[in-house]
Amino acid sequence: MAGPGTRAESELEEIVRVVAAHPGLLAKADIGLVGDVLGDTDWTSGPGDDGAVVATSTGSVVACGEALWPPFVAHDPWGAGFAAVLANVNDVVAMGALPLGIVDTVVASEATARAALEGMRHACRLYRLPIVGGHLTRHDGDPSISAFALGEVGTPLSMTRIEPGQGLVVAAATDGAMRTDFPFFPAFERRGERCADDVRVLPALARSGACVAAKDISMAGLVGSLAMLLEWGTFGVEVDLDVLPAPPGVATATWLTCFPSFGFLLAVPTGREEEVLTAFRDRELAAAVVGRIDDTGRIGLRRGDAAATAYDLTRRAVTRLPRSGR
């Protein structure tokens, strides 16, 4: 009969297998094309993935954009419209910026465009954010939706500020249920208008210095998003799955490979962890220190006494963006 240790090891092996084969993680390698064509990045001002800091005459802003997967747009245009806003809001606040506005582009039939715009409108109401402009082309072929955001930032949260020894905090909204047709956990359905102040916790932590870097958990899943956060310096961490914030009733492998509407990874200086946890818990958001950043380049997962490597950055980059800024 298999003992508890053997069961934990088998479960962890299956989780690692699912994570390694996750399409959302594997697709991030395509971002390397940006570096091939546009050249070097300093990992803060771009060009690169998600948002980048742009200096202005009076300060700095974060600019970002998101294109939605066309089959998702065709299947659920309202959901895709909502997700277009959500993804941009998460990208902006993950860099420590206050979101200012959304611009969208829609190429679709009238019915699909209307549903997508209604989804965007609902999301902007929840996040207290205006849609300030965009472009609409009526088209009866395959639909396309993109959205772009701007945010105001002081000291940005940047992966270039990560150092070994910092705590890794995972914060997530675990209210609600997983969608059955798409790997998406829509906690906003339960949190409603609380969403606006939920996301504004991150800019507040950036201003206080309690957090130095962050990444939203996106379609790459938790491990993939974590690898993207750590790849600039080839850092590593062992994630304790026993303390990882997660919704009840959702399998660990499913949670690690989904896109949660509110899920963030934060690099926190030693001694500031409780401050960060309190900021989220005060809003009834789940948060925990799940590990400590090191210089191994390996992302490990631990459950009980069982441990396994889920991603090795010393062997394979995630985005393949150039590292000349390091």
PDB file of N, CA and C in Angstrom, residues 4-5 7-9 11-13 15 238-244 246 250-253 255-256 300-308:
ATOM      1  N   PRO A   4       1.642   8.026   2.642  1.00  0.00           N
ATOM      2  CA  PRO A   4       1.344   9.432   2.373  1.00  0.00           C
ATOM      3  C   PRO A   4       2.408  10.110   1.527  1.00  0.00           C
ATOM      4  N   GLY A   5       3.691   9.777   1.803  1.00  0.00           N
ATOM      5  CA  GLY A   5       4.762  10.391   1.035  1.00  0.00           C
ATOM      6  C   GLY A   5       4.683  10.035  -0.434  1.00  0.00           C
ATOM      7  N   ARG A   7       1.997   9.130  -2.125  1.00  0.00           N
ATOM      8  CA  ARG A   7       0.841   9.786  -2.729  1.00  0.00           C
ATOM      9  C   ARG A   7       1.155  11.248  -3.052  1.00  0.00           C
ATOM     10  N   ALA A   8       1.832  11.930  -2.124  1.00  0.00           N
ATOM     11  CA  ALA A   8       2.181  13.331  -2.354  1.00  0.00           C
ATOM     12  C   ALA A   8       3.138  13.465  -3.532  1.00  0.00           C
ATOM     13  N   GLU A   9       4.095  12.540  -3.630  1.00  0.00           N
ATOM     14  CA  GLU A   9       5.044  12.577  -4.742  1.00  0.00           C
ATOM     15  C   GLU A   9       4.341  12.337  -6.066  1.00  0.00           C
ATOM     16  N   GLU A  11       1.164  12.907  -6.753  1.00  0.00           N
ATOM     17  CA  GLU A  11       0.341  14.078  -7.054  1.00  0.00           C
ATOM     18  C   GLU A  11       1.195  15.204  -7.595  1.00  0.00           C
ATOM     19  N   LEU A  12       2.363  15.419  -6.999  1.00  0.00           N
ATOM     20  CA  LEU A  12       3.245  16.491  -7.435  1.00  0.00           C
ATOM     21  C   LEU A  12       3.774  16.224  -8.837  1.00  0.00           C
ATOM     22  N   GLU A  13       4.098  14.983  -9.139  1.00  0.00           N
ATOM     23  CA  GLU A  13       4.559  14.619 -10.483  1.00  0.00           C
ATOM     24  C   GLU A  13       3.492  14.939 -11.525  1.00  0.00           C
ATOM     25  N   ILE A  15       1.063  17.214 -11.206  1.00  0.00           N
ATOM     26  CA  ILE A  15       0.958  18.669 -11.289  1.00  0.00           C
ATOM     27  C   ILE A  15       2.054  19.231 -12.179  1.00  0.00           C
ATOM     28  N   GLU A 238      11.080  28.140  -4.390  1.00  0.00           N
ATOM     29  CA  GLU A 238      10.295  26.931  -4.162  1.00  0.00           C
ATOM     30  C   GLU A 238       8.958  27.350  -3.564  1.00  0.00           C
ATOM     31  N   VAL A 239       7.890  27.019  -4.261  1.00  0.00           N
ATOM     32  CA  VAL A 239       6.546  27.417  -3.862  1.00  0.00           C
ATOM     33  C   VAL A 239       5.929  26.327  -2.989  1.00  0.00           C
ATOM     34  N   ASP A 240       5.496  26.719  -1.813  1.00  0.00           N
ATOM     35  CA  ASP A 240       4.855  25.788  -0.878  1.00  0.00           C
ATOM     36  C   ASP A 240       3.363  25.713  -1.209  1.00  0.00           C
ATOM     37  N   LEU A 241       2.954  24.638  -1.845  1.00  0.00           N
ATOM     38  CA  LEU A 241       1.558  24.483  -2.246  1.00  0.00           C
ATOM     39  C   LEU A 241       0.625  24.341  -1.050  1.00  0.00           C
ATOM     40  N   ASP A 242       1.160  23.962   0.094  1.00  0.00           N
ATOM     41  CA  ASP A 242       0.318  23.786   1.271  1.00  0.00           C
ATOM     42  C   ASP A 242      -0.186  25.111   1.828  1.00  0.00           C
ATOM     43  N   VAL A 243       0.485  26.220   1.509  1.00  0.00           N
ATOM     44  CA  VAL A 243       0.032  27.529   1.995  1.00  0.00           C
ATOM     45  C   VAL A 243      -0.444  28.422   0.852  1.00  0.00           C
ATOM     46  N   LEU A 244      -0.373  27.942  -0.378  1.00  0.00           N
ATOM     47  CA  LEU A 244      -0.772  28.735  -1.537  1.00  0.00           C
ATOM     48  C   LEU A 244      -2.261  29.083  -1.469  1.00  0.00           C
ATOM     49  N   ALA A 246      -5.831  29.423  -2.585  1.00  0.00           N
ATOM     50  CA  ALA A 246      -6.537  28.725  -3.657  1.00  0.00           C
ATOM     51  C   ALA A 246      -8.000  28.583  -3.282  1.00  0.00           C
ATOM     52  N   VAL A 250     -11.216  23.379  -6.072  1.00  0.00           N
ATOM     53  CA  VAL A 250     -10.530  23.455  -7.365  1.00  0.00           C
ATOM     54  C   VAL A 250      -9.223  22.689  -7.267  1.00  0.00           C
ATOM     55  N   ALA A 251      -9.008  21.739  -8.162  1.00  0.00           N
ATOM     56  CA  ALA A 251      -7.787  20.937  -8.156  1.00  0.00           C
ATOM     57  C   ALA A 251      -6.561  21.831  -8.314  1.00  0.00           C
ATOM     58  N   THR A 252      -5.473  21.458  -7.639  1.00  0.00           N
ATOM     59  CA  THR A 252      -4.265  22.285  -7.664  1.00  0.00           C
ATOM     60  C   THR A 252      -3.749  22.506  -9.077  1.00  0.00           C
ATOM     61  N   ALA A 253      -3.707  21.441  -9.882  1.00  0.00           N
ATOM     62  CA  ALA A 253      -3.207  21.582 -11.249  1.00  0.00           C
ATOM     63  C   ALA A 253      -4.081  22.534 -12.057  1.00  0.00           C
ATOM     64  N   TRP A 255      -5.891  25.064 -10.809  1.00  0.00           N
ATOM     65  CA  TRP A 255      -5.642  26.405 -10.289  1.00  0.00           C
ATOM     66  C   TRP A 255      -4.321  26.960 -10.808  1.00  0.00           C
ATOM     67  N   LEU A 256      -3.298  26.117 -10.918  1.00  0.00           N
ATOM     68  CA  LEU A 256      -1.979  26.566 -11.369  1.00  0.00           C
ATOM     69  C   LEU A 256      -1.936  26.875 -12.861  1.00  0.00           C
ATOM     70  N   GLY A 300      10.486  25.573  -8.066  1.00  0.00           N
ATOM     71  CA  GLY A 300      10.090  24.293  -7.506  1.00  0.00           C
ATOM     72  C   GLY A 300       8.717  24.366  -6.867  1.00  0.00           C
ATOM     73  N   LEU A 301       8.101  23.223  -6.724  1.00  0.00           N
ATOM     74  CA  LEU A 301       6.827  23.093  -6.031  1.00  0.00           C
ATOM     75  C   LEU A 301       7.009  22.097  -4.898  1.00  0.00           C
ATOM     76  N   ARG A 302       6.426  22.421  -3.757  1.00  0.00           N
ATOM     77  CA  ARG A 302       6.511  21.525  -2.603  1.00  0.00           C
ATOM     78  C   ARG A 302       5.126  21.250  -2.056  1.00  0.00           C
ATOM     79  N   ARG A 303       4.877  20.005  -1.729  1.00  0.00           N
ATOM     80  CA  ARG A 303       3.666  19.613  -1.009  1.00  0.00           C
ATOM     81  C   ARG A 303       4.075  18.614   0.057  1.00  0.00           C
ATOM     82  N   GLY A 304       3.955  19.019   1.320  1.00  0.00           N
ATOM     83  CA  GLY A 304       4.433  18.159   2.396  1.00  0.00           C
ATOM     84  C   GLY A 304       5.931  17.965   2.279  1.00  0.00           C
ATOM     85  N   ASP A 305       6.365  16.715   2.293  1.00  0.00           N
ATOM     86  CA  ASP A 305       7.793  16.411   2.168  1.00  0.00           C
ATOM     87  C   ASP A 305       8.223  16.200   0.721  1.00  0.00           C
ATOM     88  N   ALA A 306       7.263  16.233  -0.205  1.00  0.00           N
ATOM     89  CA  ALA A 306       7.587  16.001  -1.611  1.00  0.00           C
ATOM     90  C   ALA A 306       7.906  17.316  -2.313  1.00  0.00           C
ATOM     91  N   ALA A 307       8.924  17.304  -3.156  1.00  0.00           N
ATOM     92  CA  ALA A 307       9.322  18.503  -3.895  1.00  0.00           C
ATOM     93  C   ALA A 307       9.727  18.118  -5.310  1.00  0.00           C
ATOM     94  N   ALA A 308       9.492  19.024  -6.258  1.00  0.00           N
ATOM     95  CA  ALA A 308       9.851  18.766  -7.654  1.00  0.00           C
ATOM     96  C   ALA A 308      10.074  20.097  -8.363  1.00  0.00           C
TER      97      ALA A 308
END
